[in-house]
Amino acid sequence: MDMETVANNLTHGTLDVWITTLEGWRNEEIATTLSQALGIPEVEFLKVAEIGYMFPDTYLLPKEASAGAAAKLFRDNFQAKVTPAILDKAKQHGLTTEELIIIASLVEREARHTDDRPIVASVILNRLEEKMKLDIDATVQYVLGYQTSEKSWWKQNLTLEDLKIDSPYNTYTNSGLPPTPIANPGLASIVAVVDAPKTDYLYYVSDKVGRIHPARTVEEHNRNVAKYID
């Protein structure tokens, strides 16, 4: 069933509403958009929405759409866009679909620029292979949740205490991947994982404008930190 058919099946009248969900959003951010646009209770959407699979896109929904209908539309779009060919590539990397989407969600949150995504994906895959902790800020941001002072679900400046937070999602204190995706990745980040270049990069730093600077060694990484952050 294509997306037009799904949308038509959801529509019972002419009072349709366009909504856009963005790459890297948490389910809570989607829930807020649905609540504001359609009056869908946020808690109802969060009950049925599976993090990582609420595909970011622009959608036409009927004004009376339910939380379940919206979540199904997003999930059906995920299945349409994330093709069997992409999933086959993931298997060739030894990744399950869930692992692919978890890594893609990390890439989505860490890389602001499309051309940086493959490098971030490569670093993550290399660190997993080397049994190194991922040390990804976005996983800590996910745990910390909504920041009232910033009016954002993603805290901007993490402290050393933040990095010690006790959670299975904290990749500074736990090895391997977090238990679930931390956001809903777009297609570019998903493809970046399955098409990640073969590199020997194990580190990266994001500069003040969001560009990624990778490194092979701790020493090289520390020089990048001094150059681009300090």
Tab-separated table of C-alpha atoms in Angstrom:
chain	number	residue	atom	x	y	z
A	1	MET	CA	0.000	0.000	0.000
A	2	ASP	CA	1.498	3.350	-1.031
A	3	MET	CA	1.456	6.459	1.142
A	4	GLU	CA	-1.309	8.136	-0.874
A	5	THR	CA	-3.581	5.151	-0.311
A	6	VAL	CA	-2.791	5.096	3.395
A	7	ALA	CA	-3.541	8.810	3.662
A	8	ASN	CA	-6.788	8.381	1.742
A	9	ASN	CA	-7.829	5.542	4.033
A	10	LEU	CA	-7.301	7.808	7.022
A	11	THR	CA	-9.332	10.636	5.537
A	12	HIS	CA	-13.048	10.765	6.309
A	13	GLY	CA	-13.707	14.356	5.310
A	14	THR	CA	-12.222	17.459	3.834
A	15	LEU	CA	-10.739	18.890	7.033
A	16	ASP	CA	-7.232	17.617	6.457
A	17	VAL	CA	-4.124	19.041	8.084
A	18	TRP	CA	-0.545	19.028	6.822
A	19	ILE	CA	2.078	18.371	9.475
A	20	THR	CA	5.845	18.080	9.210
A	21	THR	CA	8.024	16.036	11.539
A	22	LEU	CA	11.758	16.660	11.480
A	23	GLU	CA	14.745	14.348	11.331
A	24	GLY	CA	16.146	13.690	14.786
A	25	TRP	CA	12.988	14.441	16.722
A	26	ARG	CA	12.081	12.442	19.786
A	27	ASN	CA	8.598	10.967	19.953
A	28	GLU	CA	7.714	13.656	22.494
A	29	GLU	CA	8.411	16.348	19.913
A	30	ILE	CA	6.150	14.618	17.401
A	31	ALA	CA	3.493	14.242	20.092
A	32	THR	CA	3.547	17.986	20.745
A	33	THR	CA	3.123	18.735	17.038
A	34	LEU	CA	0.188	16.320	16.750
A	35	SER	CA	-1.422	17.769	19.853
A	36	GLN	CA	-1.130	21.329	18.578
A	37	ALA	CA	-2.268	20.553	15.030
A	38	LEU	CA	-4.898	17.886	15.624
A	39	GLY	CA	-5.678	17.839	19.321
A	40	ILE	CA	-4.329	14.305	19.724
A	41	PRO	CA	-3.418	13.821	23.404
A	42	GLU	CA	0.355	13.562	23.698
A	43	VAL	CA	0.148	10.659	26.128
A	44	GLU	CA	-1.971	8.668	23.664
A	45	PHE	CA	0.574	9.035	20.864
A	46	LEU	CA	3.471	8.138	23.161
A	47	LYS	CA	1.680	4.908	24.095
A	48	VAL	CA	1.650	3.676	20.491
A	49	ALA	CA	4.689	5.348	18.904
A	50	GLU	CA	7.839	3.252	18.545
A	51	ILE	CA	10.925	5.441	18.790
A	52	GLY	CA	13.080	5.312	15.671
A	53	TYR	CA	10.305	4.221	13.335
A	54	MET	CA	8.136	7.357	13.220
A	55	PHE	CA	9.608	8.380	9.880
A	56	PRO	CA	10.251	12.129	9.535
A	57	ASP	CA	8.355	13.628	6.618
A	58	THR	CA	5.436	15.869	5.669
A	59	TYR	CA	2.064	14.201	6.095
A	60	LEU	CA	-1.573	14.945	5.352
A	61	LEU	CA	-3.827	13.760	8.161
A	62	PRO	CA	-7.562	14.117	8.700
A	63	LYS	CA	-8.452	16.424	11.555
A	64	GLU	CA	-10.114	13.540	13.408
A	65	ALA	CA	-7.138	11.158	13.061
A	66	SER	CA	-6.360	9.079	16.137
A	67	ALA	CA	-2.965	8.600	17.747
A	68	GLY	CA	-2.882	5.045	16.443
A	69	ALA	CA	-3.718	6.113	12.897
A	70	ALA	CA	-0.975	8.740	12.923
A	71	ALA	CA	1.606	6.309	14.303
A	72	LYS	CA	0.634	3.741	11.673
A	73	LEU	CA	1.024	6.325	8.908
A	74	PHE	CA	4.522	7.178	10.132
A	75	ARG	CA	5.502	3.516	10.515
A	76	ASP	CA	4.120	2.594	7.084
A	77	ASN	CA	6.180	5.405	5.569
A	78	PHE	CA	9.262	4.028	7.330
A	79	GLN	CA	8.620	0.636	5.762
A	80	ALA	CA	8.165	2.235	2.347
A	81	LYS	CA	11.339	4.333	2.533
A	82	VAL	CA	13.665	1.882	4.296
A	83	THR	CA	13.724	-0.642	1.491
A	84	PRO	CA	14.677	-4.334	1.589
A	85	ALA	CA	17.894	-3.375	-0.229
A	86	ILE	CA	18.861	-1.095	2.669
A	87	LEU	CA	18.039	-3.778	5.218
A	88	ASP	CA	20.045	-6.329	3.224
A	89	LYS	CA	23.058	-4.007	3.346
A	90	ALA	CA	22.627	-3.753	7.106
A	91	LYS	CA	22.692	-7.541	7.375
A	92	GLN	CA	25.921	-7.588	5.378
A	93	HIS	CA	27.381	-5.346	8.097
A	94	GLY	CA	26.124	-7.780	10.720
A	95	LEU	CA	23.419	-5.377	11.877
A	96	THR	CA	19.816	-6.138	12.712
A	97	THR	CA	17.152	-3.636	11.696
A	98	GLU	CA	16.959	-2.397	15.287
A	99	GLU	CA	20.734	-1.940	15.502
A	100	LEU	CA	20.698	-0.080	12.189
A	101	ILE	CA	18.048	2.342	13.411
A	102	ILE	CA	19.740	2.836	16.782
A	103	ILE	CA	23.020	3.760	15.079
A	104	ALA	CA	21.210	5.951	12.544
A	105	SER	CA	19.513	7.814	15.391
A	106	LEU	CA	22.922	8.506	16.937
A	107	VAL	CA	24.237	9.725	13.589
A	108	GLU	CA	21.178	11.940	13.136
A	109	ARG	CA	21.713	13.682	16.454
A	110	GLU	CA	25.510	13.953	16.217
A	111	ALA	CA	25.977	15.120	12.608
A	112	ARG	CA	24.403	18.396	11.556
A	113	HIS	CA	25.657	18.212	7.980
A	114	THR	CA	24.802	15.510	5.456
A	115	ASP	CA	28.383	14.995	4.313
A	116	ASP	CA	29.508	14.419	7.922
A	117	ARG	CA	27.063	11.580	8.541
A	118	PRO	CA	29.090	8.804	6.866
A	119	ILE	CA	32.149	9.735	8.945
A	120	VAL	CA	30.191	9.696	12.201
A	121	ALA	CA	28.679	6.346	11.204
A	122	SER	CA	32.131	4.972	10.430
A	123	VAL	CA	33.480	6.071	13.821
A	124	ILE	CA	30.553	4.465	15.643
A	125	LEU	CA	30.959	1.184	13.763
A	126	ASN	CA	34.716	1.188	14.364
A	127	ARG	CA	34.315	1.824	18.085
A	128	LEU	CA	31.747	-0.957	18.361
A	129	GLU	CA	34.140	-3.326	16.604
A	130	GLU	CA	36.956	-2.304	18.963
A	131	LYS	CA	34.667	-2.769	22.018
A	132	MET	CA	35.139	0.894	22.943
A	133	LYS	CA	32.463	2.900	24.710
A	134	LEU	CA	30.755	5.195	22.230
A	135	ASP	CA	30.933	8.334	24.431
A	136	ILE	CA	28.119	10.031	22.515
A	137	ASP	CA	26.691	13.230	23.995
A	138	ALA	CA	23.300	12.739	22.354
A	139	THR	CA	22.622	9.631	24.450
A	140	VAL	CA	23.076	11.690	27.617
A	141	GLN	CA	20.864	14.434	26.197
A	142	TYR	CA	18.195	11.791	25.594
A	143	VAL	CA	18.306	10.697	29.233
A	144	LEU	CA	18.224	14.244	30.603
A	145	GLY	CA	15.039	14.987	28.693
A	146	TYR	CA	13.237	18.294	28.496
A	147	GLN	CA	15.173	21.383	29.545
A	148	THR	CA	12.747	24.023	30.751
A	149	SER	CA	15.301	26.826	30.667
A	150	GLU	CA	16.167	26.064	27.033
A	151	LYS	CA	12.656	24.988	25.996
A	152	SER	CA	14.278	22.024	24.295
A	153	TRP	CA	14.445	18.246	24.635
A	154	TRP	CA	18.186	18.366	23.877
A	155	LYS	CA	20.396	20.064	26.458
A	156	GLN	CA	23.025	22.205	24.759
A	157	ASN	CA	25.942	22.247	27.176
A	158	LEU	CA	26.551	19.030	29.077
A	159	THR	CA	28.457	19.055	32.354
A	160	LEU	CA	30.846	16.421	33.685
A	161	GLU	CA	28.124	15.421	36.139
A	162	ASP	CA	25.685	14.972	33.253
A	163	LEU	CA	28.081	12.490	31.646
A	164	LYS	CA	27.953	10.341	34.796
A	165	ILE	CA	24.165	10.011	34.867
A	166	ASP	CA	23.020	6.501	35.766
A	167	SER	CA	21.138	5.141	32.768
A	168	PRO	CA	21.475	2.243	30.317
A	169	TYR	CA	21.325	4.895	27.578
A	170	ASN	CA	24.485	6.638	28.794
A	171	THR	CA	27.202	5.568	26.357
A	172	TYR	CA	29.868	7.198	28.526
A	173	THR	CA	29.235	4.630	31.272
A	174	ASN	CA	27.917	1.651	29.289
A	175	SER	CA	29.474	-0.319	26.462
A	176	GLY	CA	27.677	-1.021	23.220
A	177	LEU	CA	24.532	0.568	21.854
A	178	PRO	CA	21.743	2.132	23.905
A	179	PRO	CA	18.665	-0.095	24.380
A	180	THR	CA	16.590	1.692	21.729
A	181	PRO	CA	16.946	4.490	19.194
A	182	ILE	CA	17.157	7.927	20.802
A	183	ALA	CA	15.392	9.769	17.976
A	184	ASN	CA	13.674	9.219	14.649
A	185	PRO	CA	16.353	9.279	11.942
A	186	GLY	CA	15.844	10.369	8.375
A	187	LEU	CA	16.776	8.352	5.324
A	188	ALA	CA	20.154	10.079	4.864
A	189	SER	CA	21.342	8.949	8.284
A	190	ILE	CA	20.080	5.409	7.743
A	191	VAL	CA	21.855	5.186	4.393
A	192	ALA	CA	24.994	6.699	5.951
A	193	VAL	CA	25.214	3.682	8.251
A	194	VAL	CA	24.854	0.996	5.588
A	195	ASP	CA	27.148	2.901	3.207
A	196	ALA	CA	29.648	3.989	5.862
A	197	PRO	CA	33.154	4.265	4.421
A	198	LYS	CA	35.910	1.996	5.659
A	199	THR	CA	38.137	4.191	7.808
A	200	ASP	CA	40.409	3.849	10.812
A	201	TYR	CA	38.833	6.814	12.595
A	202	LEU	CA	37.964	6.186	16.243
A	203	TYR	CA	37.189	9.722	17.420
A	204	TYR	CA	35.526	12.902	16.255
A	205	VAL	CA	34.798	16.340	17.592
A	206	SER	CA	32.090	18.740	16.472
A	207	ASP	CA	33.212	22.349	16.115
A	208	LYS	CA	31.235	25.487	16.905
A	209	VAL	CA	29.387	25.406	13.581
A	210	GLY	CA	28.672	21.691	13.757
A	211	ARG	CA	31.357	20.403	11.397
A	212	ILE	CA	32.865	17.030	12.263
A	213	HIS	CA	36.634	16.578	12.607
A	214	PRO	CA	37.639	12.899	12.877
A	215	ALA	CA	40.815	11.451	14.344
A	216	ARG	CA	42.608	8.118	14.418
A	217	THR	CA	44.368	8.471	17.773
A	218	VAL	CA	43.716	10.078	21.142
A	219	GLU	CA	46.586	12.467	20.512
A	220	GLU	CA	45.147	13.595	17.187
A	221	HIS	CA	41.711	13.907	18.768
A	222	ASN	CA	43.070	16.041	21.605
A	223	ARG	CA	44.689	18.345	19.060
A	224	ASN	CA	41.342	18.694	17.292
A	225	VAL	CA	39.627	19.500	20.592
A	226	ALA	CA	42.230	22.172	21.330
A	227	LYS	CA	41.906	23.605	17.829
A	228	TYR	CA	38.139	23.549	17.353
A	229	ILE	CA	36.640	23.650	20.861
A	230	ASP	CA	38.968	25.147	23.463
